PDB file of C-alpha atoms in Angstrom:
ATOM      1  CA  MET A   1     100.900 109.144  89.016  1.00  0.00           C
ATOM      2  CA  ALA A   2      99.703 105.805  91.049  1.00  0.00           C
ATOM      3  CA  THR A   3      97.869 106.533  94.240  1.00  0.00           C
ATOM      4  CA  ASN A   4      98.755 105.788  97.583  1.00  0.00           C
ATOM      5  CA  ALA A   5      96.726 102.323  97.499  1.00  0.00           C
ATOM      6  CA  GLN A   6      97.977 101.253  94.868  1.00  0.00           C
ATOM      7  CA  ALA A   7     102.141 102.091  96.126  1.00  0.00           C
ATOM      8  CA  GLN A   8     101.094  99.498  98.929  1.00  0.00           C
ATOM      9  CA  MET A   9     100.251  97.036  96.409  1.00  0.00           C
ATOM     10  CA  ARG A  10     101.434  93.814  96.373  1.00  0.00           C
ATOM     11  CA  CYS A  11     101.891  90.509  93.453  1.00  0.00           C
ATOM     12  CA  ARG A  12      99.124  87.927  94.073  1.00  0.00           C
ATOM     13  CA  LEU A  13     101.236  85.598  92.958  1.00  0.00           C
ATOM     14  CA  CYS A  14     104.976  86.845  93.687  1.00  0.00           C
ATOM     15  CA  GLY A  15     104.027  88.571  96.257  1.00  0.00           C
ATOM     16  CA  CYS A  16     106.626  91.459  94.991  1.00  0.00           C
ATOM     17  CA  THR A  17     105.610  95.386  95.259  1.00  0.00           C
ATOM     18  CA  LEU A  18     103.675  96.643  92.271  1.00  0.00           C
ATOM     19  CA  ASP A  19     105.180  99.455  90.402  1.00  0.00           C
ATOM     20  CA  ALA A  20     103.267 101.349  87.628  1.00  0.00           C
ATOM     21  CA  GLY A  21     106.487 102.827  85.840  1.00  0.00           C
ATOM     22  CA  GLU A  22     107.742  98.323  85.378  1.00  0.00           C
ATOM     23  CA  GLY A  23     104.233  97.734  83.888  1.00  0.00           C
ATOM     24  CA  ASP A  24     102.429  96.189  86.643  1.00  0.00           C
ATOM     25  CA  ASN A  25      99.016  95.529  86.555  1.00  0.00           C
ATOM     26  CA  PHE A  26      96.963  97.268  89.236  1.00  0.00           C
ATOM     27  CA  GLU A  27      93.569  95.588  88.442  1.00  0.00           C
ATOM     28  CA  ILE A  28      94.170  92.636  88.678  1.00  0.00           C
ATOM     29  CA  ALA A  29      96.847  92.850  91.182  1.00  0.00           C
ATOM     30  CA  VAL A  30     100.134  91.075  89.174  1.00  0.00           C
ATOM     31  CA  CYS A  31     103.378  92.351  88.563  1.00  0.00           C
ATOM     32  CA  GLY A  32     104.513  92.072  84.812  1.00  0.00           C
ATOM     33  CA  SER A  33     106.987  89.076  85.255  1.00  0.00           C
ATOM     34  CA  CYS A  34     103.269  86.970  86.965  1.00  0.00           C
ATOM     35  CA  GLU A  35     100.721  88.803  84.367  1.00  0.00           C
ATOM     36  CA  SER A  36     101.721  86.040  81.534  1.00  0.00           C
ATOM     37  CA  ARG A  37     101.606  83.017  83.528  1.00  0.00           C
ATOM     38  CA  PRO A  38      98.188  80.660  83.553  1.00  0.00           C
ATOM     39  CA  GLU A  39      97.209  81.039  86.839  1.00  0.00           C
ATOM     40  CA  ALA A  40      97.042  85.184  86.149  1.00  0.00           C
ATOM     41  CA  ARG A  41      94.621  84.064  83.845  1.00  0.00           C
ATOM     42  CA  LYS A  42      92.741  82.139  86.755  1.00  0.00           C
ATOM     43  CA  LEU A  43      92.810  85.119  88.821  1.00  0.00           C
ATOM     44  CA  GLY A  44      89.165  86.183  87.495  1.00  0.00           C
ATOM     45  CA  LYS A  45      87.859  89.614  88.103  1.00  0.00           C
ATOM     46  CA  PRO A  46      89.916  92.740  89.785  1.00  0.00           C
ATOM     47  CA  LEU A  47      90.300  92.953  93.303  1.00  0.00           C
ATOM     48  CA  LYS A  48      89.184  95.888  94.719  1.00  0.00           C
ATOM     49  CA  LEU A  49      91.694  98.693  96.251  1.00  0.00           C
ATOM     50  CA  VAL A  50      92.287  99.308  99.630  1.00  0.00           C
ATOM     51  CA  THR A  51      90.253 102.295 101.256  1.00  0.00           C
ATOM     52  CA  PRO A  52      92.825 104.883 102.676  1.00  0.00           C
ATOM     53  CA  GLU A  53      91.550 103.707 106.389  1.00  0.00           C
ATOM     54  CA  GLY A  54      93.017 100.420 105.992  1.00  0.00           C
ATOM     55  CA  THR A  55      89.865  98.472 105.525  1.00  0.00           C
ATOM     56  CA  ALA A  56      89.269  96.518 102.232  1.00  0.00           C
ATOM     57  CA  SER A  57      86.277  97.639 100.168  1.00  0.00           C
ATOM     58  CA  GLN A  58      84.748  94.070  99.591  1.00  0.00           C
ATOM     59  CA  THR A  59      84.012  92.182 102.725  1.00  0.00           C
ATOM     60  CA  PRO A  60      85.079  88.250 102.463  1.00  0.00           C
ATOM     61  CA  ALA A  61      82.482  85.796 101.040  1.00  0.00           C
ATOM     62  CA  ARG A  62      82.098  83.189 103.999  1.00  0.00           C
ATOM     63  CA  ASP A  63      84.442  81.920 107.315  1.00  0.00           C
ATOM     64  CA  PHE A  64      87.133  79.505 106.419  1.00  0.00           C
ATOM     65  CA  THR A  65      85.387  75.949 106.176  1.00  0.00           C
ATOM     66  CA  PRO A  66      86.485  73.060 109.038  1.00  0.00           C
ATOM     67  CA  ALA A  67      88.598  72.346 105.782  1.00  0.00           C
ATOM     68  CA  GLU A  68      90.126  75.451 104.852  1.00  0.00           C
ATOM     69  CA  LYS A  69      90.993  75.525 108.155  1.00  0.00           C
ATOM     70  CA  SER A  70      92.564  72.052 108.841  1.00  0.00           C
ATOM     71  CA  LEU A  71      94.515  72.614 105.254  1.00  0.00           C
ATOM     72  CA  ALA A  72      96.050  76.341 107.053  1.00  0.00           C
ATOM     73  CA  ARG A  73      97.068  74.816 109.935  1.00  0.00           C
ATOM     74  CA  LYS A  74      99.034  72.227 108.333  1.00  0.00           C
ATOM     75  CA  MET A  75     100.306  73.501 105.702  1.00  0.00           C
ATOM     76  CA  SER A  76     101.685  77.099 106.904  1.00  0.00           C
ATOM     77  CA  SER A  77     104.217  74.948 108.764  1.00  0.00           C
ATOM     78  CA  TYR A  78     105.681  73.951 104.863  1.00  0.00           C
ATOM     79  CA  LEU A  79     104.387  76.931 102.765  1.00  0.00           C
ATOM     80  CA  PRO A  80     104.649  80.942 102.686  1.00  0.00           C
ATOM     81  CA  ILE A  81     101.568  82.085 104.047  1.00  0.00           C
ATOM     82  CA  ALA A  82     101.405  83.951 100.773  1.00  0.00           C
ATOM     83  CA  GLU A  83     100.956  80.888  98.930  1.00  0.00           C
ATOM     84  CA  VAL A  84      98.290  79.171 101.605  1.00  0.00           C
ATOM     85  CA  LEU A  85      96.348  82.310 101.299  1.00  0.00           C
ATOM     86  CA  GLY A  86      96.502  81.647  97.184  1.00  0.00           C
ATOM     87  CA  ILE A  87      95.634  77.825  97.726  1.00  0.00           C
ATOM     88  CA  LEU A  88      92.423  78.782 100.356  1.00  0.00           C
ATOM     89  CA  ASN A  89      91.025  81.517  97.641  1.00  0.00           C
ATOM     90  CA  GLU A  90      91.582  78.836  94.692  1.00  0.00           C
ATOM     91  CA  ARG A  91      89.406  76.854  96.389  1.00  0.00           C
ATOM     92  CA  LEU A  92      86.693  79.871  97.185  1.00  0.00           C
ATOM     93  CA  ALA A  93      86.561  80.299  93.671  1.00  0.00           C
ATOM     94  CA  CYS A  94      85.974  76.990  92.673  1.00  0.00           C
ATOM     95  CA  ASP A  95      83.272  77.018  95.790  1.00  0.00           C
ATOM     96  CA  LEU A  96      81.367  80.530  94.838  1.00  0.00           C
ATOM     97  CA  GLY A  97      82.910  80.806  91.067  1.00  0.00           C
ATOM     98  CA  PRO A  98      85.459  83.740  90.322  1.00  0.00           C
ATOM     99  CA  ASP A  99      82.994  86.468  92.001  1.00  0.00           C
ATOM    100  CA  ALA A 100      83.299  85.860  95.255  1.00  0.00           C
ATOM    101  CA  ALA A 101      85.588  87.511  97.610  1.00  0.00           C
ATOM    102  CA  PRO A 102      88.767  86.428  98.202  1.00  0.00           C
ATOM    103  CA  TYR A 103      89.690  86.070 101.868  1.00  0.00           C
ATOM    104  CA  THR A 104      92.660  88.519 103.101  1.00  0.00           C
ATOM    105  CA  MET A 105      95.972  88.064 104.651  1.00  0.00           C
ATOM    106  CA  GLU A 106      94.423  89.503 108.069  1.00  0.00           C
ATOM    107  CA  GLN A 107      91.264  87.109 107.944  1.00  0.00           C
ATOM    108  CA  LEU A 108      94.120  83.862 107.374  1.00  0.00           C
ATOM    109  CA  LYS A 109      96.708  85.540 109.902  1.00  0.00           C
ATOM    110  CA  ALA A 110      93.851  85.896 112.606  1.00  0.00           C
ATOM    111  CA  GLU A 111      92.754  82.403 111.825  1.00  0.00           C
ATOM    112  CA  LEU A 112      96.135  80.777 112.048  1.00  0.00           C
ATOM    113  CA  GLY A 113      96.914  82.864 115.751  1.00  0.00           C
ATOM    114  CA  GLY A 114     100.133  83.703 114.618  1.00  0.00           C
ATOM    115  CA  GLY A 115     101.642  80.511 115.365  1.00  0.00           C
ATOM    116  CA  ALA A 116     102.676  79.080 111.898  1.00  0.00           C
ATOM    117  CA  THR A 117     104.899  82.095 111.803  1.00  0.00           C
ATOM    118  CA  SER A 118     106.361  82.071 114.966  1.00  0.00           C
ATOM    119  CA  GLU A 119     108.880  79.483 116.894  1.00  0.00           C
ATOM    120  CA  ALA A 120     108.240  77.345 119.406  1.00  0.00           C
ATOM    121  CA  GLY A 121     110.041  78.216 122.331  1.00  0.00           C
ATOM    122  CA  LYS A 122     112.713  76.758 124.859  1.00  0.00           C
ATOM    123  CA  ASP A 123     110.850  76.832 128.134  1.00  0.00           C
ATOM    124  CA  TRP A 124     108.505  74.165 129.662  1.00  0.00           C
ATOM    125  CA  ALA A 125     105.678  75.670 129.117  1.00  0.00           C
ATOM    126  CA  SER A 126     106.170  75.247 125.155  1.00  0.00           C
ATOM    127  CA  LEU A 127     106.862  72.065 125.546  1.00  0.00           C
ATOM    128  CA  ARG A 128     104.071  71.108 127.873  1.00  0.00           C
ATOM    129  CA  LYS A 129     101.774  72.901 124.483  1.00  0.00           C
ATOM    130  CA  MET A 130     103.870  71.190 121.706  1.00  0.00           C
ATOM    131  CA  LEU A 131     103.178  67.660 123.959  1.00  0.00           C
ATOM    132  CA  ALA A 132      99.073  68.308 123.977  1.00  0.00           C
ATOM    133  CA  ARG A 133      99.593  69.803 120.347  1.00  0.00           C
ATOM    134  CA  ALA A 134     101.180  65.949 119.485  1.00  0.00           C
ATOM    135  CA  LYS A 135      98.521  64.399 121.559  1.00  0.00           C
ATOM    136  CA  ARG A 136      95.456  65.586 119.656  1.00  0.00           C
ATOM    137  CA  ASP A 137      97.058  65.051 116.451  1.00  0.00           C
ATOM    138  CA  GLY A 138      97.571  61.632 117.488  1.00  0.00           C
ATOM    139  CA  THR A 139     101.742  61.253 117.020  1.00  0.00           C
ATOM    140  CA  LEU A 140     102.254  60.917 120.774  1.00  0.00           C
ATOM    141  CA  ASP A 141     100.395  57.643 120.787  1.00  0.00           C
ATOM    142  CA  ARG A 142     102.749  56.317 117.857  1.00  0.00           C
ATOM    143  CA  ILE A 143     105.744  57.256 120.299  1.00  0.00           C
ATOM    144  CA  ASP A 144     106.916  54.097 122.194  1.00  0.00           C
ATOM    145  CA  GLU A 145     109.754  53.280 123.873  1.00  0.00           C
ATOM    146  CA  GLN A 146     111.492  51.486 121.003  1.00  0.00           C
ATOM    147  CA  LEU A 147     111.005  54.402 118.841  1.00  0.00           C
ATOM    148  CA  ILE A 148     113.202  56.400 121.777  1.00  0.00           C
ATOM    149  CA  ASP A 149     115.709  53.759 121.852  1.00  0.00           C
ATOM    150  CA  ASP A 150     116.344  54.419 117.905  1.00  0.00           C
ATOM    151  CA  PHE A 151     115.871  57.587 118.030  1.00  0.00           C
ATOM    152  CA  ALA A 152     118.373  57.244 119.968  1.00  0.00           C
ATOM    153  CA  VAL A 153     120.866  55.347 118.128  1.00  0.00           C
ATOM    154  CA  VAL A 154     120.397  57.163 115.128  1.00  0.00           C
ATOM    155  CA  TYR A 155     121.135  60.746 116.656  1.00  0.00           C
ATOM    156  CA  SER A 156     123.660  58.998 119.461  1.00  0.00           C
ATOM    157  CA  LEU A 157     122.527  59.930 122.644  1.00  0.00           C
ATOM    158  CA  ASN A 158     123.377  59.364 126.040  1.00  0.00           C
ATOM    159  CA  SER A 159     121.873  57.612 128.396  1.00  0.00           C
ATOM    160  CA  LYS A 160     121.272  60.662 130.329  1.00  0.00           C
ATOM    161  CA  GLN A 161     119.180  61.961 127.406  1.00  0.00           C
ATOM    162  CA  VAL A 162     117.509  59.063 126.787  1.00  0.00           C
ATOM    163  CA  LEU A 163     116.420  58.757 130.375  1.00  0.00           C
ATOM    164  CA  THR A 164     115.194  62.485 130.308  1.00  0.00           C
ATOM    165  CA  ILE A 165     112.857  61.650 126.745  1.00  0.00           C
ATOM    166  CA  LYS A 166     111.593  58.745 127.705  1.00  0.00           C
ATOM    167  CA  GLU A 167     110.663  60.365 131.257  1.00  0.00           C
ATOM    168  CA  ILE A 168     108.840  63.539 129.531  1.00  0.00           C
ATOM    169  CA  ILE A 169     107.195  61.532 126.476  1.00  0.00           C
ATOM    170  CA  LEU A 170     105.850  58.836 127.647  1.00  0.00           C
ATOM    171  CA  ASP A 171     104.802  59.878 130.998  1.00  0.00           C
ATOM    172  CA  ALA A 172     102.703  62.775 129.031  1.00  0.00           C
ATOM    173  CA  ARG A 173     100.988  60.446 127.197  1.00  0.00           C
ATOM    174  CA  GLU A 174      99.871  58.264 130.718  1.00  0.00           C
ATOM    175  CA  ASP A 175      99.024  61.478 131.982  1.00  0.00           C
ATOM    176  CA  GLY A 176      96.813  63.003 128.746  1.00  0.00           C
ATOM    177  CA  VAL A 177      98.794  66.062 129.063  1.00  0.00           C
TER     178      VAL A 177
END
């Protein structure tokens, strides 16, 4: 009979719910399908089960490094958050060894601030935030009038749309957002 904590466990590789009846390995938290994969052998020591209160029985080894924070922010828009967590935990194990407590999904979600999973709004405030982010990343500085004109040709924009884009982007560049 699986305990309550085991009933809520997910595979560390594919994210499916673990089931003792299907031969899943609760010690290293991988499903039967993933257990034969090379990544499963690299997972190292078994994970500690979650306590009934919902807190992990093992504290994280460290906070995210600046490089890991940057990697998480950039990759979370391309990869599922579980894969990003797996990459970060693999880096952690390489840095501190297999005995290091892995990062948790809650830790990663707190670091990302929910920005990775939320869809951008269509209002003026969201546009200003997006322009500020583009300014910080250096993308806004690379957009010039010629690039906007090329974009207009490729996407068959009318003159009003082109003027609106130029007004918003070029003014934001000059104002520093």
